[in-house]
Amino acid sequence: MTDTRKGPVLIDLDDDSAAPSPSEVPPVPDLTPPPEGAAMATVAALTTRRVSTLARWFWRLLAALVGTFVSIAAWNFATGLIAANPALGWAVTALLAAFLLVCVAIVVKELSAFARLSKIDSLHRQADTALAEDDLALARDLSDRLVGLYKGREDTRWGRDRFAARRDEIFDASGLITHAENELLAPLDLQARREVEAAARQVAAVTALVPLALADVAAALTANLRMIRRIAEIYGGRSGTLGSWRLTRAVFSHLVATGAVAVGDDMLEPIFGAGILGKLSRRFGEGMVNGALTARVGVAAMEVCRPLPFGPGKRPSVRSIVRSSLSGLFQQDKGRTAP
């Protein structure tokens, strides 16, 4: 007798033993690009942009023409006002003369700032020559010029006294320059490092917490300009407005030439742990990168503004500055990062 019962038939077409388990499936790739420090890259592009010779002459001639027209208009206005109302005319003339005197004072201040920066550059070059040639006479002259640079500054009085106490006991160029570096520049290096840490912390915080467009670029530019100016003042540069811009261009040009305007996991992982940028939010990751780049700019500014080159082991570590300035921000944001 034939069995006529019907039912579902299960046909196994695949071998389940070859299928991977959920734990073996690779994670979904993160398509979000890693933070690259766009604000600091923009600042570097702005400060290192080269102006063509034709454009430079265009702006110079335009400024000369505008200055000439303004001067003639002011002169005609003052003389006409004197003819119409002598008392009021002479009062306006006095105001114009006072404004002109202020402009002259600003020009003199800028020229003095450039001369001060040139003096710092000459000291740096003289130190390099004295070390390369082991010239004791040149090193003694350098030390005298260095003491004269900081003469009258109360924050260097103790170091100047300690340097003078042992100056005549040292009879090799490298030892004398090292002694000057330890006694005269070590306290200034600490002040400059604090400025770098404060600027890095500020740039990181603004980039991470302010979502406005171009706010991070403006914050990075102003913070770096102020940091470079303060470092120059600490080392005796006293840069003016144009001098600060010149220093900023020099610092960023050096960083661009050496490829140092890029930072990522290679710098931040040894400080905060492996894969740190992948665990942070996009904005906070950008803040960390911009802050680290600001620290790198600060160290380069110290090298440019310092009257003596850093001796062996004296150059501040960028990673140590990043750790001390940004680790607090990282700990505060840890509760908001992805698990």
GROMACS .gro file of C-alpha atoms in nm:
model
  339
    1MET     CA    1   0.000   0.000   0.000
    2THR     CA    2   0.140   0.339  -0.108
    3ASP     CA    3   0.188   0.630   0.149
    4THR     CA    4  -0.002   0.931   0.001
    5ARG     CA    5   0.061   1.179   0.294
    6LYS     CA    6   0.198   1.522   0.185
    7GLY     CA    7   0.418   1.763   0.386
    8PRO     CA    8   0.691   2.029   0.356
    9VAL     CA    9   1.021   1.909   0.230
   10LEU     CA   10   1.339   2.083   0.363
   11ILE     CA   11   1.618   2.103   0.109
   12ASP     CA   12   1.957   2.213   0.249
   13LEU     CA   13   2.138   2.392  -0.032
   14ASP     CA   14   2.422   2.556   0.172
   15ASP     CA   15   2.666   2.417   0.417
   16ASP     CA   16   2.602   2.603   0.745
   17SER     CA   17   2.935   2.490   0.883
   18ALA     CA   18   3.115   2.732   0.645
   19ALA     CA   19   2.913   3.041   0.747
   20PRO     CA   20   3.097   3.276   0.988
   21SER     CA   21   2.955   3.345   1.330
   22PRO     CA   22   2.847   3.701   1.426
   23SER     CA   23   3.158   3.739   1.641
   24GLU     CA   24   3.378   3.668   1.339
   25VAL     CA   25   3.215   3.922   1.108
   26PRO     CA   26   3.445   4.225   1.057
   27PRO     CA   27   3.315   4.554   1.195
   28VAL     CA   28   3.144   4.805   0.971
   29PRO     CA   29   3.411   5.046   0.847
   30ASP     CA   30   3.395   5.404   0.972
   31LEU     CA   31   3.353   5.621   0.665
   32THR     CA   32   3.398   5.945   0.860
   33PRO     CA   33   3.739   6.095   0.774
   34PRO     CA   34   3.972   6.136   1.072
   35PRO     CA   35   4.029   6.487   1.208
   36GLU     CA   36   4.312   6.661   1.030
   37GLY     CA   37   4.337   7.001   1.202
   38ALA     CA   38   4.166   7.196   0.925
   39ALA     CA   39   4.177   7.522   1.121
   40MET     CA   40   4.554   7.514   1.169
   41ALA     CA   41   4.604   7.406   0.807
   42THR     CA   42   4.403   7.711   0.699
   43VAL     CA   43   4.608   7.936   0.926
   44ALA     CA   44   4.929   7.796   0.780
   45ALA     CA   45   4.801   7.855   0.428
   46LEU     CA   46   4.703   8.214   0.511
   47THR     CA   47   5.031   8.306   0.678
   48THR     CA   48   5.259   8.143   0.420
   49ARG     CA   49   5.078   8.262   0.109
   50ARG     CA   50   5.325   8.435  -0.121
   51VAL     CA   51   5.224   8.757  -0.292
   52SER     CA   52   5.347   8.811  -0.646
   53THR     CA   53   5.578   9.103  -0.725
   54LEU     CA   54   5.311   9.262  -0.943
   55ALA     CA   55   5.051   9.244  -0.667
   56ARG     CA   56   5.301   9.382  -0.415
   57TRP     CA   57   5.373   9.685  -0.633
   58PHE     CA   58   5.000   9.731  -0.694
   59TRP     CA   59   4.927   9.761  -0.324
   60ARG     CA   60   5.229   9.985  -0.265
   61LEU     CA   61   5.129  10.228  -0.540
   62LEU     CA   62   4.766  10.219  -0.428
   63ALA     CA   63   4.869  10.306  -0.072
   64ALA     CA   64   5.090  10.589  -0.200
   65LEU     CA   65   4.809  10.732  -0.413
   66VAL     CA   66   4.553  10.708  -0.134
   67GLY     CA   67   4.797  10.867   0.110
   68THR     CA   68   4.868  11.150  -0.132
   69PHE     CA   69   4.501  11.220  -0.197
   70VAL     CA   70   4.417  11.210   0.173
   71SER     CA   71   4.707  11.443   0.258
   72ILE     CA   72   4.608  11.698  -0.009
   73ALA     CA   73   4.243  11.685   0.095
   74ALA     CA   74   4.336  11.733   0.462
   75TRP     CA   75   4.567  12.025   0.376
   76ASN     CA   76   4.305  12.198   0.161
   77PHE     CA   77   4.042  12.140   0.427
   78ALA     CA   78   4.262  12.284   0.704
   79THR     CA   79   4.372  12.592   0.504
   80GLY     CA   80   4.018  12.660   0.387
   81LEU     CA   81   3.887  12.629   0.741
   82ILE     CA   82   4.157  12.865   0.869
   83ALA     CA   83   4.054  13.125   0.607
   84ALA     CA   84   3.685  13.089   0.695
   85ASN     CA   85   3.716  13.049   1.074
   86PRO     CA   86   4.071  13.096   1.208
   87ALA     CA   87   4.006  12.961   1.558
   88LEU     CA   88   3.832  12.644   1.438
   89GLY     CA   89   4.082  12.602   1.156
   90TRP     CA   90   4.384  12.612   1.384
   91ALA     CA   91   4.213  12.369   1.624
   92VAL     CA   92   4.158  12.120   1.341
   93THR     CA   93   4.518  12.173   1.225
   94ALA     CA   94   4.640  12.090   1.575
   95LEU     CA   95   4.437  11.768   1.571
   96LEU     CA   96   4.582  11.671   1.233
   97ALA     CA   97   4.934  11.744   1.358
   98ALA     CA   98   4.874  11.530   1.669
   99PHE     CA   99   4.748  11.245   1.451
  100LEU     CA  100   5.056  11.277   1.231
  101LEU     CA  101   5.284  11.263   1.536
  102VAL     CA  102   5.110  10.945   1.655
  103CYS     CA  103   5.161  10.788   1.311
  104VAL     CA  104   5.530  10.881   1.321
  105ALA     CA  105   5.559  10.728   1.670
  106ILE     CA  106   5.401  10.406   1.544
  107VAL     CA  107   5.647  10.392   1.255
  108VAL     CA  108   5.940  10.451   1.491
  109LYS     CA  109   5.812  10.176   1.721
  110GLU     CA  110   5.782   9.931   1.432
  111LEU     CA  111   6.134  10.015   1.313
  112SER     CA  112   6.265   9.968   1.666
  113ALA     CA  113   6.089   9.631   1.685
  114PHE     CA  114   6.246   9.520   1.358
  115ALA     CA  115   6.588   9.631   1.487
  116ARG     CA  116   6.531   9.431   1.806
  117LEU     CA  117   6.439   9.121   1.609
  118SER     CA  118   6.744   9.166   1.388
  119LYS     CA  119   6.958   9.180   1.701
  120ILE     CA  120   6.811   8.850   1.819
  121ASP     CA  121   6.889   8.696   1.478
  122SER     CA  122   7.248   8.821   1.490
  123LEU     CA  123   7.297   8.673   1.838
  124HIS     CA  124   7.167   8.338   1.716
  125ARG     CA  125   7.402   8.339   1.418
  126GLN     CA  126   7.695   8.444   1.636
  127ALA     CA  127   7.624   8.157   1.875
  128ASP     CA  128   7.620   7.909   1.585
  129THR     CA  129   7.954   8.044   1.461
  130ALA     CA  130   8.114   8.039   1.806
  131LEU     CA  131   8.007   7.679   1.864
  132ALA     CA  132   8.114   7.564   1.519
  133GLU     CA  133   8.459   7.727   1.546
  134ASP     CA  134   8.499   7.683   1.924
  135ASP     CA  135   8.592   8.054   1.942
  136LEU     CA  136   8.618   8.161   2.307
  137ALA     CA  137   8.663   8.531   2.224
  138LEU     CA  138   8.348   8.527   2.010
  139ALA     CA  139   8.160   8.340   2.284
  140ARG     CA  140   8.265   8.601   2.545
  141ASP     CA  141   8.148   8.882   2.318
  142LEU     CA  142   7.822   8.693   2.266
  143SER     CA  143   7.772   8.657   2.641
  144ASP     CA  144   7.833   9.031   2.694
  145ARG     CA  145   7.577   9.115   2.425
  146LEU     CA  146   7.331   8.871   2.579
  147VAL     CA  147   7.370   9.025   2.924
  148GLY     CA  148   7.322   9.369   2.769
  149LEU     CA  149   7.004   9.250   2.597
  150TYR     CA  150   6.846   9.157   2.932
  151LYS     CA  151   6.997   9.440   3.134
  152GLY     CA  152   6.729   9.618   3.334
  153ARG     CA  153   6.487   9.324   3.341
  154GLU     CA  154   6.411   9.222   3.697
  155ASP     CA  155   6.319   8.865   3.601
  156THR     CA  156   6.674   8.806   3.474
  157ARG     CA  157   6.868   8.983   3.751
  158TRP     CA  158   6.931   8.668   3.954
  159GLY     CA  159   7.044   8.477   3.645
  160ARG     CA  160   7.272   8.761   3.535
  161ASP     CA  161   7.436   8.767   3.876
  162ARG     CA  162   7.493   8.390   3.872
  163PHE     CA  163   7.631   8.406   3.520
  164ALA     CA  164   7.873   8.689   3.607
  165ALA     CA  165   7.999   8.496   3.911
  166ARG     CA  166   8.142   8.213   3.695
  167ARG     CA  167   8.193   8.382   3.357
  168ASP     CA  168   8.570   8.425   3.391
  169GLU     CA  169   8.620   8.067   3.516
  170ILE     CA  170   8.508   7.904   3.189
  171PHE     CA  171   8.766   7.877   2.911
  172ASP     CA  172   8.581   7.698   2.630
  173ALA     CA  173   8.316   7.841   2.399
  174SER     CA  174   8.060   7.564   2.437
  175GLY     CA  175   8.085   7.568   2.816
  176LEU     CA  176   8.040   7.946   2.830
  177ILE     CA  177   7.739   7.940   2.598
  178THR     CA  178   7.587   7.651   2.794
  179HIS     CA  179   7.640   7.844   3.118
  180ALA     CA  180   7.467   8.150   2.966
  181GLU     CA  181   7.183   7.931   2.845
  182ASN     CA  182   7.132   7.772   3.187
  183GLU     CA  183   7.144   8.095   3.387
  184LEU     CA  184   6.987   8.351   3.152
  185LEU     CA  185   6.748   8.161   2.927
  186ALA     CA  186   6.621   7.871   3.139
  187PRO     CA  187   6.368   8.091   3.331
  188LEU     CA  188   6.256   8.249   3.003
  189ASP     CA  189   6.209   7.904   2.849
  190LEU     CA  190   5.965   7.818   3.128
  191GLN     CA  191   5.765   8.135   3.065
  192ALA     CA  192   5.755   8.066   2.692
  193ARG     CA  193   5.643   7.708   2.754
  194ARG     CA  194   5.351   7.832   2.966
  195GLU     CA  195   5.244   8.058   2.680
  196VAL     CA  196   5.254   7.765   2.438
  197GLU     CA  197   5.049   7.545   2.671
  198ALA     CA  198   4.788   7.818   2.724
  199ALA     CA  199   4.755   7.880   2.350
  200ALA     CA  200   4.725   7.509   2.270
  201ARG     CA  201   4.457   7.467   2.538
  202GLN     CA  202   4.263   7.769   2.410
  203VAL     CA  203   4.268   7.658   2.046
  204ALA     CA  204   4.162   7.304   2.139
  205ALA     CA  205   3.875   7.426   2.358
  206VAL     CA  206   3.737   7.675   2.104
  207THR     CA  207   3.756   7.423   1.819
  208ALA     CA  208   3.581   7.154   2.024
  209LEU     CA  209   3.311   7.367   2.188
  210VAL     CA  210   3.224   7.641   1.935
  211PRO     CA  211   3.044   7.497   1.630
  212LEU     CA  212   3.029   7.827   1.439
  213ALA     CA  213   3.179   7.829   1.090
  214LEU     CA  214   3.527   7.983   1.070
  215ALA     CA  215   3.527   8.038   1.447
  216ASP     CA  216   3.800   7.776   1.486
  217VAL     CA  217   4.010   7.942   1.213
  218ALA     CA  218   3.974   8.286   1.375
  219ALA     CA  219   4.055   8.147   1.719
  220ALA     CA  220   4.358   7.957   1.592
  221LEU     CA  221   4.491   8.258   1.401
  222THR     CA  222   4.451   8.507   1.688
  223ALA     CA  223   4.581   8.263   1.950
  224ASN     CA  224   4.889   8.178   1.744
  225LEU     CA  225   4.962   8.543   1.665
  226ARG     CA  226   4.933   8.636   2.033
  227MET     CA  227   5.143   8.337   2.138
  228ILE     CA  228   5.424   8.418   1.892
  229ARG     CA  229   5.421   8.784   1.998
  230ARG     CA  230   5.437   8.693   2.366
  231ILE     CA  231   5.724   8.449   2.306
  232ALA     CA  232   5.914   8.720   2.121
  233GLU     CA  233   5.860   8.961   2.410
  234ILE     CA  234   5.974   8.702   2.664
  235TYR     CA  235   6.302   8.653   2.480
  236GLY     CA  236   6.352   9.028   2.432
  237GLY     CA  237   6.218   9.068   2.079
  238ARG     CA  238   5.935   9.311   2.159
  239SER     CA  239   5.783   9.268   1.816
  240GLY     CA  240   5.532   9.520   1.688
  241THR     CA  241   5.235   9.449   1.463
  242LEU     CA  242   5.438   9.409   1.144
  243GLY     CA  243   5.715   9.233   1.335
  244SER     CA  244   5.466   8.982   1.476
  245TRP     CA  245   5.338   8.907   1.127
  246ARG     CA  246   5.694   8.864   1.003
  247LEU     CA  247   5.767   8.619   1.284
  248THR     CA  248   5.445   8.432   1.216
  249ARG     CA  249   5.534   8.394   0.849
  250ALA     CA  250   5.883   8.276   0.941
  251VAL     CA  251   5.754   8.018   1.189
  252PHE     CA  252   5.485   7.876   0.962
  253SER     CA  253   5.715   7.878   0.659
  254HIS     CA  254   5.960   7.667   0.858
  255LEU     CA  255   5.685   7.426   0.961
  256VAL     CA  256   5.549   7.395   0.606
  257ALA     CA  257   5.898   7.339   0.467
  258THR     CA  258   5.963   7.057   0.713
  259GLY     CA  259   5.617   6.902   0.669
  260ALA     CA  260   5.530   6.960   1.035
  261VAL     CA  261   5.181   7.102   0.979
  262ALA     CA  262   5.025   6.758   1.006
  263VAL     CA  263   4.954   6.559   1.318
  264GLY     CA  264   4.747   6.258   1.401
  265ASP     CA  265   4.753   5.928   1.583
  266ASP     CA  266   5.133   5.912   1.554
  267MET     CA  267   5.160   6.199   1.803
  268LEU     CA  268   4.845   6.165   2.011
  269GLU     CA  269   4.837   5.787   2.062
  270PRO     CA  270   5.155   5.771   2.277
  271ILE     CA  271   5.008   6.047   2.492
  272PHE     CA  272   4.642   5.951   2.534
  273GLY     CA  273   4.627   5.588   2.424
  274ALA     CA  274   4.590   5.389   2.105
  275GLY     CA  275   4.316   5.488   1.860
  276ILE     CA  276   4.228   5.801   2.052
  277LEU     CA  277   4.111   6.002   1.751
  278GLY     CA  278   3.873   5.725   1.647
  279LYS     CA  279   3.707   5.728   1.991
  280LEU     CA  280   3.654   6.103   2.008
  281SER     CA  281   3.373   6.304   1.858
  282ARG     CA  282   3.452   6.478   1.532
  283ARG     CA  283   3.464   6.829   1.684
  284PHE     CA  284   3.666   6.725   1.985
  285GLY     CA  285   3.908   6.532   1.766
  286GLU     CA  286   3.962   6.844   1.556
  287GLY     CA  287   4.024   7.039   1.874
  288MET     CA  288   4.288   6.792   1.990
  289VAL     CA  289   4.467   6.804   1.655
  290ASN     CA  290   4.455   7.185   1.634
  291GLY     CA  291   4.584   7.212   1.989
  292ALA     CA  292   4.871   6.975   1.913
  293LEU     CA  293   4.961   7.172   1.602
  294THR     CA  294   4.957   7.494   1.806
  295ALA     CA  295   5.204   7.336   2.048
  296ARG     CA  296   5.426   7.248   1.754
  297VAL     CA  297   5.405   7.607   1.627
  298GLY     CA  298   5.494   7.732   1.975
  299VAL     CA  299   5.811   7.523   1.993
  300ALA     CA  300   5.911   7.647   1.648
  301ALA     CA  301   5.848   8.005   1.764
  302MET     CA  302   6.074   7.948   2.064
  303GLU     CA  303   6.349   7.832   1.829
  304VAL     CA  304   6.305   8.140   1.607
  305CYS     CA  305   6.279   8.399   1.886
  306ARG     CA  306   6.544   8.255   2.119
  307PRO     CA  307   6.879   8.441   2.103
  308LEU     CA  308   7.070   8.113   2.153
  309PRO     CA  309   7.010   7.778   1.986
  310PHE     CA  310   6.884   7.501   2.213
  311GLY     CA  311   7.163   7.295   2.361
  312PRO     CA  312   7.153   6.914   2.373
  313GLY     CA  313   6.843   6.802   2.563
  314LYS     CA  314   6.721   7.159   2.618
  315ARG     CA  315   6.465   7.178   2.337
  316PRO     CA  316   6.115   7.132   2.484
  317SER     CA  317   5.931   6.822   2.372
  318VAL     CA  318   5.615   6.885   2.174
  319ARG     CA  319   5.460   6.568   2.316
  320SER     CA  320   5.521   6.677   2.674
  321ILE     CA  321   5.361   7.015   2.601
  322VAL     CA  322   5.062   6.844   2.437
  323ARG     CA  323   5.027   6.607   2.732
  324SER     CA  324   5.037   6.883   2.996
  325SER     CA  325   4.811   7.122   2.806
  326LEU     CA  326   4.551   6.888   2.652
  327SER     CA  327   4.530   6.590   2.885
  328GLY     CA  328   4.294   6.782   3.115
  329LEU     CA  329   4.059   6.855   2.828
  330PHE     CA  330   4.065   6.488   2.729
  331GLN     CA  331   3.977   6.373   3.079
  332GLN     CA  332   3.687   6.622   3.096
  333ASP     CA  333   3.548   6.499   2.763
  334LYS     CA  334   3.595   6.129   2.837
  335GLY     CA  335   3.235   6.100   2.954
  336ARG     CA  336   3.112   6.220   2.617
  337THR     CA  337   3.326   5.994   2.399
  338ALA     CA  338   3.205   5.672   2.251
  339PRO     CA  339   3.245   5.359   2.467
   0.00000   0.00000   0.00000
